[in-house]
PDB file of C-alpha atoms and ligand atoms in Angstrom:
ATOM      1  CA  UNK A 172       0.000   0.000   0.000  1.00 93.00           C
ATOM      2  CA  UNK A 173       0.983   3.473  -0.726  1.00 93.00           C
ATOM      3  CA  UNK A 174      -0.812   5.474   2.205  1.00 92.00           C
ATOM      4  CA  UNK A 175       0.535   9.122   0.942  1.00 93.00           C
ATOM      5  CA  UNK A 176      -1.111   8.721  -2.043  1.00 95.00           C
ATOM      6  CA  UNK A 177      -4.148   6.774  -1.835  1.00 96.00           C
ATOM      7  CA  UNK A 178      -6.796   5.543   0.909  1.00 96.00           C
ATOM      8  CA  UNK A 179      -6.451   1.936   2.627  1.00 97.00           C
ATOM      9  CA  UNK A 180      -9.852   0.573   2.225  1.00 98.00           C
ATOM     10  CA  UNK A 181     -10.745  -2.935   4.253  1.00 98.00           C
ATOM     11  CA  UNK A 182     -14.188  -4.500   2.811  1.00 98.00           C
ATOM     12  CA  UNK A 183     -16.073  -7.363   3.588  1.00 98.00           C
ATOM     13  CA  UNK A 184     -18.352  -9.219   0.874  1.00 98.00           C
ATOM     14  CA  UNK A 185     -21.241 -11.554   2.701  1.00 98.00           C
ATOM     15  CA  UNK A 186     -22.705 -12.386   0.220  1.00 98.00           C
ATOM     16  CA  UNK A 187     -25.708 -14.733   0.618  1.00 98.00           C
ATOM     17  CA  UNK A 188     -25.010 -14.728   4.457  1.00 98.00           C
ATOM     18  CA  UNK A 189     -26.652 -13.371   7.461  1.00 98.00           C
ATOM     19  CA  UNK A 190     -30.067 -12.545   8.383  1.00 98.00           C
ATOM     20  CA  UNK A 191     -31.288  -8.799   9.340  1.00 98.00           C
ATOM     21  CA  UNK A 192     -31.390  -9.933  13.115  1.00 98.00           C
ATOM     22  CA  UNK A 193     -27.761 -11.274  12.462  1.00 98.00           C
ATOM     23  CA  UNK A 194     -26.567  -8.033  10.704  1.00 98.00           C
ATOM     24  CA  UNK A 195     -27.381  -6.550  13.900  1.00 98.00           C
ATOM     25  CA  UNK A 196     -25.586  -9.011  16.621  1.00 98.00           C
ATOM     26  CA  UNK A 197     -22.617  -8.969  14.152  1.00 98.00           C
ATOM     27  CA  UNK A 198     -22.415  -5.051  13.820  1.00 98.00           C
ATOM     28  CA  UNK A 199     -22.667  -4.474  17.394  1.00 98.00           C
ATOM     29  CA  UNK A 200     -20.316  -6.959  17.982  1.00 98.00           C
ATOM     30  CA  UNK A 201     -17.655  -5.686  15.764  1.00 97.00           C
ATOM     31  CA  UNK A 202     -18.396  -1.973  16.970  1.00 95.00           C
ATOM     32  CA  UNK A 203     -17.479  -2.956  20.748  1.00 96.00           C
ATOM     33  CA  UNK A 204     -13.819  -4.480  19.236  1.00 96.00           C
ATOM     34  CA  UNK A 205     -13.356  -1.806  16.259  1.00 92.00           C
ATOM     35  CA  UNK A 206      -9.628  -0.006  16.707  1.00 86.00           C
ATOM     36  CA  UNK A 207      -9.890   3.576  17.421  1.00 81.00           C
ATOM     37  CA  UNK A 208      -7.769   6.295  16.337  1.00 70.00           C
ATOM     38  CA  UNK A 209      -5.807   6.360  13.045  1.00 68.00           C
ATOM     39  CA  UNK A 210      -7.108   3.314  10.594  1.00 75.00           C
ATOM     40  CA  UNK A 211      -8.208   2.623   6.724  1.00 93.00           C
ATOM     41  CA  UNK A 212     -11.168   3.507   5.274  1.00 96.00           C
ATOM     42  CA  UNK A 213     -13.637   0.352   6.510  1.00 97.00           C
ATOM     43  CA  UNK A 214     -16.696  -1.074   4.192  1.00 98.00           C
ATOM     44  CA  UNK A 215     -18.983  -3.512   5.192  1.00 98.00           C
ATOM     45  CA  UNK A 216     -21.138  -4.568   1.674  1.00 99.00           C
ATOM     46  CA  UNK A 217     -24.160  -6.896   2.902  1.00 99.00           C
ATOM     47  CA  UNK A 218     -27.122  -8.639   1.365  1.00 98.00           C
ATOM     48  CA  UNK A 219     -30.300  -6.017   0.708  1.00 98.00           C
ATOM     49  CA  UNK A 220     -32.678  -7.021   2.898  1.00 98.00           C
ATOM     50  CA  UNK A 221     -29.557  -6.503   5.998  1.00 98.00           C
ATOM     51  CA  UNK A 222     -28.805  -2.722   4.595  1.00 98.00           C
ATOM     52  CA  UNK A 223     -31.031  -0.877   6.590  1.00 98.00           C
ATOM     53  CA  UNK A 224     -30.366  -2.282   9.670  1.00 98.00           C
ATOM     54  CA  UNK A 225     -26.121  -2.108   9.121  1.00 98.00           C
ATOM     55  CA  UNK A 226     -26.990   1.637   8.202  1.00 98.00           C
ATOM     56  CA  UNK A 227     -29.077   2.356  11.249  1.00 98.00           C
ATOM     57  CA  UNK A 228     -26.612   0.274  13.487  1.00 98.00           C
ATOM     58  CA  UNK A 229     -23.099   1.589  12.297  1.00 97.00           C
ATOM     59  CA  UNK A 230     -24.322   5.201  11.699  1.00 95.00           C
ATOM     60  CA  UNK A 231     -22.264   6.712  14.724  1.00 90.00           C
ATOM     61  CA  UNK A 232     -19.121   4.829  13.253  1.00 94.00           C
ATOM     62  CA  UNK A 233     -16.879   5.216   9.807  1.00 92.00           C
ATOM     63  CA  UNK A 234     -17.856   2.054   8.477  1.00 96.00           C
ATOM     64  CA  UNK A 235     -19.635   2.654   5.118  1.00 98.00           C
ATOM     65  CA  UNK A 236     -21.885  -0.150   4.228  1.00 98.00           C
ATOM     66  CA  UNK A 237     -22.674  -1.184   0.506  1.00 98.00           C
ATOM     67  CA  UNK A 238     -24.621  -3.452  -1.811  1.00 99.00           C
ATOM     68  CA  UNK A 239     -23.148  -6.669  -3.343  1.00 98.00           C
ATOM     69  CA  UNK A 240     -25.003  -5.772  -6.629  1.00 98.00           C
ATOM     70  CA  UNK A 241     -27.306  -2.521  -9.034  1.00 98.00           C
ATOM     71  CA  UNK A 242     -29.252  -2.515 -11.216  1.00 98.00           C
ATOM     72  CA  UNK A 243     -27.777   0.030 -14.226  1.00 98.00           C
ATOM     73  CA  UNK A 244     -31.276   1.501 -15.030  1.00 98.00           C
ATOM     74  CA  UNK A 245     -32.708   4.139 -12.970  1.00 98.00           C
ATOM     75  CA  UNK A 246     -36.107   2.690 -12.648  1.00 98.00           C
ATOM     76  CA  UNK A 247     -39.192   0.503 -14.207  1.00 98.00           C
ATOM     77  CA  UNK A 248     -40.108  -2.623 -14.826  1.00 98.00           C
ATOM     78  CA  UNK A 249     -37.079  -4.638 -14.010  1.00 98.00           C
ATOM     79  CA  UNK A 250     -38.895  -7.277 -10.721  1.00 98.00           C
ATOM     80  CA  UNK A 251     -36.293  -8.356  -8.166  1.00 98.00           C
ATOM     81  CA  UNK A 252     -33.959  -5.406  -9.115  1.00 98.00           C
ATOM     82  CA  UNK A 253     -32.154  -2.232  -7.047  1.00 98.00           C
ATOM     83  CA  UNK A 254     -31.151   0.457  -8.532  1.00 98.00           C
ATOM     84  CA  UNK A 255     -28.638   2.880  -7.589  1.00 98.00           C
ATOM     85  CA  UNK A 256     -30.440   5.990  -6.304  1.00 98.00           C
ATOM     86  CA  UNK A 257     -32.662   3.395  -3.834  1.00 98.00           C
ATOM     87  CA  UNK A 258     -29.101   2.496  -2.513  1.00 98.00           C
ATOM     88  CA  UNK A 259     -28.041   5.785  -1.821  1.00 98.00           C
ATOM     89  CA  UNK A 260     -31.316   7.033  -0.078  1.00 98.00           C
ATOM     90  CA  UNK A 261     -31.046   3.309   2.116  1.00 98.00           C
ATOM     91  CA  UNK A 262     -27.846   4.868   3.606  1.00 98.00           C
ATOM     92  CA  UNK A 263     -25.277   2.868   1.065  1.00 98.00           C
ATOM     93  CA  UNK A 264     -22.095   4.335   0.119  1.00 98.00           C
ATOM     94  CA  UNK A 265     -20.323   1.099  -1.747  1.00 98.00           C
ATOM     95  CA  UNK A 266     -21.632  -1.413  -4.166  1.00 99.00           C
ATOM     96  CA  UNK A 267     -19.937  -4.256  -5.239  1.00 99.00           C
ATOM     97  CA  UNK A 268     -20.086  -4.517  -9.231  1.00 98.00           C
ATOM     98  CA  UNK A 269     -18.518  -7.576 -11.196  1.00 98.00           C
ATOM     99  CA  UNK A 270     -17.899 -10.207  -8.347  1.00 98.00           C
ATOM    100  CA  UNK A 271     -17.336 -13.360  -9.873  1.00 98.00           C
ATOM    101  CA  UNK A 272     -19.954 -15.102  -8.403  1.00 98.00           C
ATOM    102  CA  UNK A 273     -22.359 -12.449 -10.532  1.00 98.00           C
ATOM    103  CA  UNK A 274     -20.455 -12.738 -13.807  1.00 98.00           C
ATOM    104  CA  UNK A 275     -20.749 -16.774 -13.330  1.00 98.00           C
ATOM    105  CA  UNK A 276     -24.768 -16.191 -13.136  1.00 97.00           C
ATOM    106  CA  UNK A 277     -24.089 -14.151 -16.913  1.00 98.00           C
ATOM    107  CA  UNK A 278     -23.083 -10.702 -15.951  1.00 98.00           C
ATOM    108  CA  UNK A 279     -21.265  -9.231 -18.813  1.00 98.00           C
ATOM    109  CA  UNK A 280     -18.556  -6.854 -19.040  1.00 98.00           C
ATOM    110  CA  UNK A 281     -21.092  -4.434 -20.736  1.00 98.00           C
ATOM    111  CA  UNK A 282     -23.332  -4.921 -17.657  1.00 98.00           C
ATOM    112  CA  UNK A 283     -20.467  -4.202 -15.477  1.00 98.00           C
ATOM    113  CA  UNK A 284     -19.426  -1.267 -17.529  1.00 98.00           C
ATOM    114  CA  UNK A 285     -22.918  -0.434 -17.213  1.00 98.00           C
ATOM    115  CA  UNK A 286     -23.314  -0.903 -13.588  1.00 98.00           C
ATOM    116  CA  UNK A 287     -20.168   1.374 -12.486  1.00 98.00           C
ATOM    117  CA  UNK A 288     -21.769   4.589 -14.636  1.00 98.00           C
ATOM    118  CA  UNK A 289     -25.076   4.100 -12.984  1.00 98.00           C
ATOM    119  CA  UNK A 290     -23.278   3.921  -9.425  1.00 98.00           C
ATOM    120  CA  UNK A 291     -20.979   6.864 -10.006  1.00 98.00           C
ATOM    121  CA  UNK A 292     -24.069   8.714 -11.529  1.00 98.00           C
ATOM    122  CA  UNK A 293     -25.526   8.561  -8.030  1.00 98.00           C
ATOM    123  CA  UNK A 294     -22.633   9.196  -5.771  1.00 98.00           C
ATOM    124  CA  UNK A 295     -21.941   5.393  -4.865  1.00 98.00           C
ATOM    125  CA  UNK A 296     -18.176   4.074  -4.839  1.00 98.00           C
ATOM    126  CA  UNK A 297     -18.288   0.988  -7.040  1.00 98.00           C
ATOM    127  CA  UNK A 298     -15.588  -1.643  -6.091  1.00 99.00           C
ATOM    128  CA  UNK A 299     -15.193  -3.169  -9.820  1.00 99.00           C
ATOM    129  CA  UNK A 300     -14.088  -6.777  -9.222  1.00 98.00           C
ATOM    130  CA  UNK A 301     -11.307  -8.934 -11.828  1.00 98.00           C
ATOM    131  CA  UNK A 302     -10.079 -11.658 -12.087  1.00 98.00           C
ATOM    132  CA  UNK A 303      -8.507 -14.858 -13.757  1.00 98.00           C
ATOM    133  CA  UNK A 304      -9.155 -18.384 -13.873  1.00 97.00           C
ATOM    134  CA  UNK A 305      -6.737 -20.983 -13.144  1.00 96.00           C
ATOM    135  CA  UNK A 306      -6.684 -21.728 -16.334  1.00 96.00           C
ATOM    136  CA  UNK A 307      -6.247 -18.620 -17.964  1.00 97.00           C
ATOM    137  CA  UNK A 308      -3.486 -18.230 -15.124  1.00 97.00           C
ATOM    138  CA  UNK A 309      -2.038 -21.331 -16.392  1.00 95.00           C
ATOM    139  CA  UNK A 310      -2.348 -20.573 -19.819  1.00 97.00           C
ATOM    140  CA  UNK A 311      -0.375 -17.337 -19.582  1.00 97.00           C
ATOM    141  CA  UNK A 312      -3.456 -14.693 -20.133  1.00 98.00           C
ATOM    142  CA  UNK A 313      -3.662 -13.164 -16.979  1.00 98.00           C
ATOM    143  CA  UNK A 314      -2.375  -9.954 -17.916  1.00 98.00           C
ATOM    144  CA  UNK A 315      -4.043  -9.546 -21.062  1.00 98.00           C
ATOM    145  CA  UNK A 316      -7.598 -10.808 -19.095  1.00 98.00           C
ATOM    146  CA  UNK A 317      -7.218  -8.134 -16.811  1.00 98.00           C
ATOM    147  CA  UNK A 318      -6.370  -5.132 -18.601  1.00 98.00           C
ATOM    148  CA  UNK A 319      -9.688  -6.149 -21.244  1.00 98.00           C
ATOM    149  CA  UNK A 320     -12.118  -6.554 -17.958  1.00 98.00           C
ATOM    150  CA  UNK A 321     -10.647  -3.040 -16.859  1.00 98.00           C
ATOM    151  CA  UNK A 322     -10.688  -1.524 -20.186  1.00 98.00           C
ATOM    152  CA  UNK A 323     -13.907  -2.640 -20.625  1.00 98.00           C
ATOM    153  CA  UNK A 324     -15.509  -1.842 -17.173  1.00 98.00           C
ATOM    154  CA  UNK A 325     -14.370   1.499 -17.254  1.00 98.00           C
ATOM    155  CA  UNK A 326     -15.365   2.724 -20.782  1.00 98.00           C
ATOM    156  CA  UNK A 327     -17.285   5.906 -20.331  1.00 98.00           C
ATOM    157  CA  UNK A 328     -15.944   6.716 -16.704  1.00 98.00           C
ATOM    158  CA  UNK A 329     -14.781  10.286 -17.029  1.00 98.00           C
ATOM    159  CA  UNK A 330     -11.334  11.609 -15.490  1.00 95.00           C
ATOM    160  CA  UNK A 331     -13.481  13.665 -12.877  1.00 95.00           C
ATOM    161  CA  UNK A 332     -14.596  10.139 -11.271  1.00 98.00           C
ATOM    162  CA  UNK A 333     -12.138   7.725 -12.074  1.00 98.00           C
ATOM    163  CA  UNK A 334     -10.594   8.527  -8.470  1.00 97.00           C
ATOM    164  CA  UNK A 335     -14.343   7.305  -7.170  1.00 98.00           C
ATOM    165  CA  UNK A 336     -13.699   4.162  -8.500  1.00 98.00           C
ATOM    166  CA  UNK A 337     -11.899   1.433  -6.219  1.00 98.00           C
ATOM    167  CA  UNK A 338     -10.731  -1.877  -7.853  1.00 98.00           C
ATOM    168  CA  UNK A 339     -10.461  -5.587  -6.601  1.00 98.00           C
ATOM    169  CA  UNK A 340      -8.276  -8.249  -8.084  1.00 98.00           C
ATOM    170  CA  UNK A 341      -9.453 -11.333  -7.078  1.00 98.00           C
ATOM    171  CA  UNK A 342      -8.218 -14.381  -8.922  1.00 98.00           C
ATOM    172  CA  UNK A 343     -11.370 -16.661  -8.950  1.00 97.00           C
ATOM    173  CA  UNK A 344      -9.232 -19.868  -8.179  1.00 96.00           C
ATOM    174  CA  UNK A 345      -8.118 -17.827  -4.636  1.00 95.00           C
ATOM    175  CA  UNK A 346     -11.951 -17.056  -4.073  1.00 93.00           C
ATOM    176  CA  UNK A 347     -13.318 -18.882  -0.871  1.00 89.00           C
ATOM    177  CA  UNK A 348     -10.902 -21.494  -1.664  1.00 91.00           C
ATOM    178  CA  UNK A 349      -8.345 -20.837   0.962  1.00 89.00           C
ATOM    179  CA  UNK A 350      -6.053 -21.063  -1.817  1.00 87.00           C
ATOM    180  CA  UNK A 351      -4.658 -17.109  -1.722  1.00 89.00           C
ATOM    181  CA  UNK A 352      -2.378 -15.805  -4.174  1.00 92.00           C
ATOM    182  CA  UNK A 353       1.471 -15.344  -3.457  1.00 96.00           C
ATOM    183  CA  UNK A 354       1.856 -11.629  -2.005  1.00 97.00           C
ATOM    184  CA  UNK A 355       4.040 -11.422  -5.284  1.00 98.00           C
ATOM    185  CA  UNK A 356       1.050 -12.518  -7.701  1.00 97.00           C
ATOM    186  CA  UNK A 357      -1.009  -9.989  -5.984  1.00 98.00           C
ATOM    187  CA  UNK A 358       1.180  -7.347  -6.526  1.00 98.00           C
ATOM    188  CA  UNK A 359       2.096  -8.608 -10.287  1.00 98.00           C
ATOM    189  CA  UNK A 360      -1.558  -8.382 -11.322  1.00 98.00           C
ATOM    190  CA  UNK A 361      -2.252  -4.982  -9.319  1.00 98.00           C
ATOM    191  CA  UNK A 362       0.600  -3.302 -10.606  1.00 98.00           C
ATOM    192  CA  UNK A 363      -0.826  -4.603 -14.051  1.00 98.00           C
ATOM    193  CA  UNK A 364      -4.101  -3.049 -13.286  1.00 98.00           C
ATOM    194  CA  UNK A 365      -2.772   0.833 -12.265  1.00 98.00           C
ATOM    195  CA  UNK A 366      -0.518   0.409 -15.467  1.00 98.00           C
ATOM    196  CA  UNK A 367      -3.717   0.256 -17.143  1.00 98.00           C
ATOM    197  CA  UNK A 368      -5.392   3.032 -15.432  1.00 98.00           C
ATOM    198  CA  UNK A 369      -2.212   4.823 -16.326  1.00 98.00           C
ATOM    199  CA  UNK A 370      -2.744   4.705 -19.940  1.00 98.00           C
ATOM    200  CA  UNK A 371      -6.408   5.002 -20.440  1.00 98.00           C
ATOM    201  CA  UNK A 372      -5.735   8.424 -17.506  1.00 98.00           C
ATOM    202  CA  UNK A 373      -3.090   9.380 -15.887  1.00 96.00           C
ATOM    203  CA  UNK A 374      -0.128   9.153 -14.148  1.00 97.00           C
ATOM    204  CA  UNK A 375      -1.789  11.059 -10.961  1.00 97.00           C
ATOM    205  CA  UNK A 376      -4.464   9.441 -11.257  1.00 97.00           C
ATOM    206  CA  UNK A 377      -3.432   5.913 -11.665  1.00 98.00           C
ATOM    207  CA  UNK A 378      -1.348   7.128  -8.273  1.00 97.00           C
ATOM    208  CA  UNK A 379      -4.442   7.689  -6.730  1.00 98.00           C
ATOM    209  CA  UNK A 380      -6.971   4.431  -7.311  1.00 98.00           C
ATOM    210  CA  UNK A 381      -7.314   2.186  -4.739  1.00 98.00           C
ATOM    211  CA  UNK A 382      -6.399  -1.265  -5.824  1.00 98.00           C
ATOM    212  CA  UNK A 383      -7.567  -4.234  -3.439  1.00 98.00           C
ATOM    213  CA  UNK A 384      -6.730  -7.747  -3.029  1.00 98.00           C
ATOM    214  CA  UNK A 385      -9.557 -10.370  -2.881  1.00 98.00           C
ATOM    215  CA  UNK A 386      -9.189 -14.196  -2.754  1.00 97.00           C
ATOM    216  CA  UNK A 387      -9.148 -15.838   0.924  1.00 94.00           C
ATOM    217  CA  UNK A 388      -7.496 -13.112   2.633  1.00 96.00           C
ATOM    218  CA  UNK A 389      -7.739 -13.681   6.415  1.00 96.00           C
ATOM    219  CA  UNK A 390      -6.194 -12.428   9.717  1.00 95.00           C
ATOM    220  CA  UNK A 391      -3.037 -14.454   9.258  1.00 96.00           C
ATOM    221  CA  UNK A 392      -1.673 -13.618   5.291  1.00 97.00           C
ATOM    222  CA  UNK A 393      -3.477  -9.858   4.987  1.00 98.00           C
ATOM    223  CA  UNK A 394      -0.219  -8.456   6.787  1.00 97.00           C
ATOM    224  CA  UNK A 395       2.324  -9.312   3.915  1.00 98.00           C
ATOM    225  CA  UNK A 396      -0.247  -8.331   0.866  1.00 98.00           C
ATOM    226  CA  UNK A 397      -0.806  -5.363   2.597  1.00 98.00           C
ATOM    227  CA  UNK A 398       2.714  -4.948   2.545  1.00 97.00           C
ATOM    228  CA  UNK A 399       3.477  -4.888  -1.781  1.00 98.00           C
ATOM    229  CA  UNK A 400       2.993  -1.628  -2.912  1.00 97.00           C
ATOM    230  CA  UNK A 401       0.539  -1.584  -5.322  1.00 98.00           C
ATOM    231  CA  UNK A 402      -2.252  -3.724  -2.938  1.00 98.00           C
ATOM    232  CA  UNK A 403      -4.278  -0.914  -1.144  1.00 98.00           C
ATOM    233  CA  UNK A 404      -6.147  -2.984   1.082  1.00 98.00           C
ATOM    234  CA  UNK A 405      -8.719  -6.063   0.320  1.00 98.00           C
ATOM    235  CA  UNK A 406     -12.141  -7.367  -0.122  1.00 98.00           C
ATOM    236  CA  UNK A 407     -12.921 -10.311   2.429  1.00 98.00           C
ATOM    237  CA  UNK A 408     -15.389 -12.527   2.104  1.00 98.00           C
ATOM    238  CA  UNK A 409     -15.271 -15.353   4.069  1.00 97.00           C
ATOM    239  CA  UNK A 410     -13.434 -13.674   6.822  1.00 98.00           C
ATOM    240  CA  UNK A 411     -15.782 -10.425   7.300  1.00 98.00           C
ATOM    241  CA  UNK A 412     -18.119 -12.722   8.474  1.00 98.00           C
ATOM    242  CA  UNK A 413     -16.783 -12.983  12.540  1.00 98.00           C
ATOM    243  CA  UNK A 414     -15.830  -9.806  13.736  1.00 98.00           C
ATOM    244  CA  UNK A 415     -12.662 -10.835  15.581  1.00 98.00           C
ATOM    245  CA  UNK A 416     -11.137 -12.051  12.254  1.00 98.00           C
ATOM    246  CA  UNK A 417     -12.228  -9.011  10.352  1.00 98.00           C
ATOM    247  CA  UNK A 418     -11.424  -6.302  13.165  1.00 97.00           C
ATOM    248  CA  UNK A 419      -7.422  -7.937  13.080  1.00 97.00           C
ATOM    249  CA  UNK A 420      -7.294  -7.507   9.332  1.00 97.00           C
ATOM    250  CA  UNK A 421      -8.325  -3.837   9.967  1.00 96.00           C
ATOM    251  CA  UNK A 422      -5.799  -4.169  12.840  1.00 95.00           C
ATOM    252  CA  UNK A 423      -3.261  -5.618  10.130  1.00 96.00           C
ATOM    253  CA  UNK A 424      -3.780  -2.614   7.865  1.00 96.00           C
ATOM    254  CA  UNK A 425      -3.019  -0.081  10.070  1.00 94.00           C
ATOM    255  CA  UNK A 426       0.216  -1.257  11.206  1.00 92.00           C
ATOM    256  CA  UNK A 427       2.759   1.959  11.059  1.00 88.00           C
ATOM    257  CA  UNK A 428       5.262  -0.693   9.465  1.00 90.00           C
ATOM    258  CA  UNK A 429       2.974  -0.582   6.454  1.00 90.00           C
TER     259      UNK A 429
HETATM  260  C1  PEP B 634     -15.005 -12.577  -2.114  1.00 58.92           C
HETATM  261  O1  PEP B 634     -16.096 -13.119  -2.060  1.00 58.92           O
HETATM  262  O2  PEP B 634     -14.903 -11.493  -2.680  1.00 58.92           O
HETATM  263  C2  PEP B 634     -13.857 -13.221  -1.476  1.00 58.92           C
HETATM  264  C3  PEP B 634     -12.678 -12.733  -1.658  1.00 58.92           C
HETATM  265  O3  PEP B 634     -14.142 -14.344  -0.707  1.00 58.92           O
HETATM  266  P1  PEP B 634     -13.102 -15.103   0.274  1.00 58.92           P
HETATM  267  O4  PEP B 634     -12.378 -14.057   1.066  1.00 58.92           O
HETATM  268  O5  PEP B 634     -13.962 -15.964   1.125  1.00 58.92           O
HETATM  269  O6  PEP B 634     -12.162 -15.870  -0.598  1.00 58.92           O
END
């Protein structure tokens, strides 16, 4: 991480986990154990139905909580769907866009390109998610993967937002599989990703992107891919889920060292 120039951001990903009445136990439980004093930008993204009740339960606190998924149309007949302004009025500040659970149920890059404009449009952060298979990995496309899922998800965002933006690697072969990526993979494929946000902006502003790690980080490896210096913090899934685990990854972020 590079802390003079961009923000540390820690977020969890639930996915399809928790109840409402859950939300609630877990957020006041992580609230009692939270560090105080100097730490990274925290985001807790949750499952709809649990939004209000994070909101209303972390409001005193700096904990931004977001949406796994939007909708990219503002409104009408779309059943089952959320779009971005209903976020933003239920207290959201994040929404996940891209995770590779979503692009395995069809979600195309033109959805996800779609998605981020209609997130920025209403003053949501999108964390744009990337990633490889093992076999592309294996195969020798992982840089060329990458740099067409960013070139394509970010088509259309101007230079005035690109700084909104926040990006997450996350090799899907790493994903819930306890199987995390080498620090120096990471860091390979992240300082890929702000060479590509270099060319298509600029230098400052590919300085200034948050870039974060996803793939089984936990407690125990986030220390050392926290360390590389293009990794500006991660998205947790299976970890943000108990609040001890998830408050020493915080913990692990804001070490001085870093
Ligand atoms: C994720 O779902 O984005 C993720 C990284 O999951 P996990 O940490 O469980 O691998």
């Amino acid at each position: 991480m590079n802390r003079k120039y961009r923000k540390t951001v820690i977020a969890g990903n639930w996915k399809m986990n928790k109840t409402p009445s859950e939300t609630k136990e877990f957020m006041n439980a992580f609230k009692s154990i939270m560090p105080k004093g100097r730490w990274c930008d925290v985001a807790l993204c949750v499952p709809a139905v649990c939004i209000p009740v994070a909101v209303r339960t972390m409001r005193e606190t700096r904990v931004g909580i977001g949406a796994e998924n939007v909708n990219a149309n503002p409104s009408g007949a779309y059943t089952g769907e959320i779009a971005a302004n209903m976020l933003v009025d239920a207290g959201c500040k994040y929404v996940i866009i891209g995770h590779s659970e979503r692009r395995a149920m069809g979600e195309t890059d033109a959805d996800v390109n779609a998605k981020v404009l209609a997130a920025l449009e209403a003053g949501l952060i999108p964390i744009m998610c990337c990633g490889e298979t093992l076999e592309q990995r294996e195969a020798g496309i992982t840089a060329e993967w990458i740099a067409m899922q960013i070139k394509s998800g970010l088509q259309g965002v101007s230079e005035e937002k690109i700084r909104k933006v926040i990006i997450a690697y996350e090799p899907i072969w790493a994903i819930g599989t306890g199987k995390t990526a080498t620090p120096e993979q990471a860091e390979q494929v992240c300082e890929g990703i702000r060479t590509v946000v270099r060319k298509l902006y600029s230098s400052k502003n590919a300085r200034a992107i948050s870039i974060l790690y996803g793939g089984s980080m936990n407690e125990k490896n986030a220390y050392e891919l926290l360390a590389q210096p293009d990794i500006d913090g991660g998205l947790i899934g299976g970890a943000s889920l108990v609040p001890e685990k998830f408050v020493k990854i915080i913990e692990a972020a804001n070490q001085p060292t870093l």
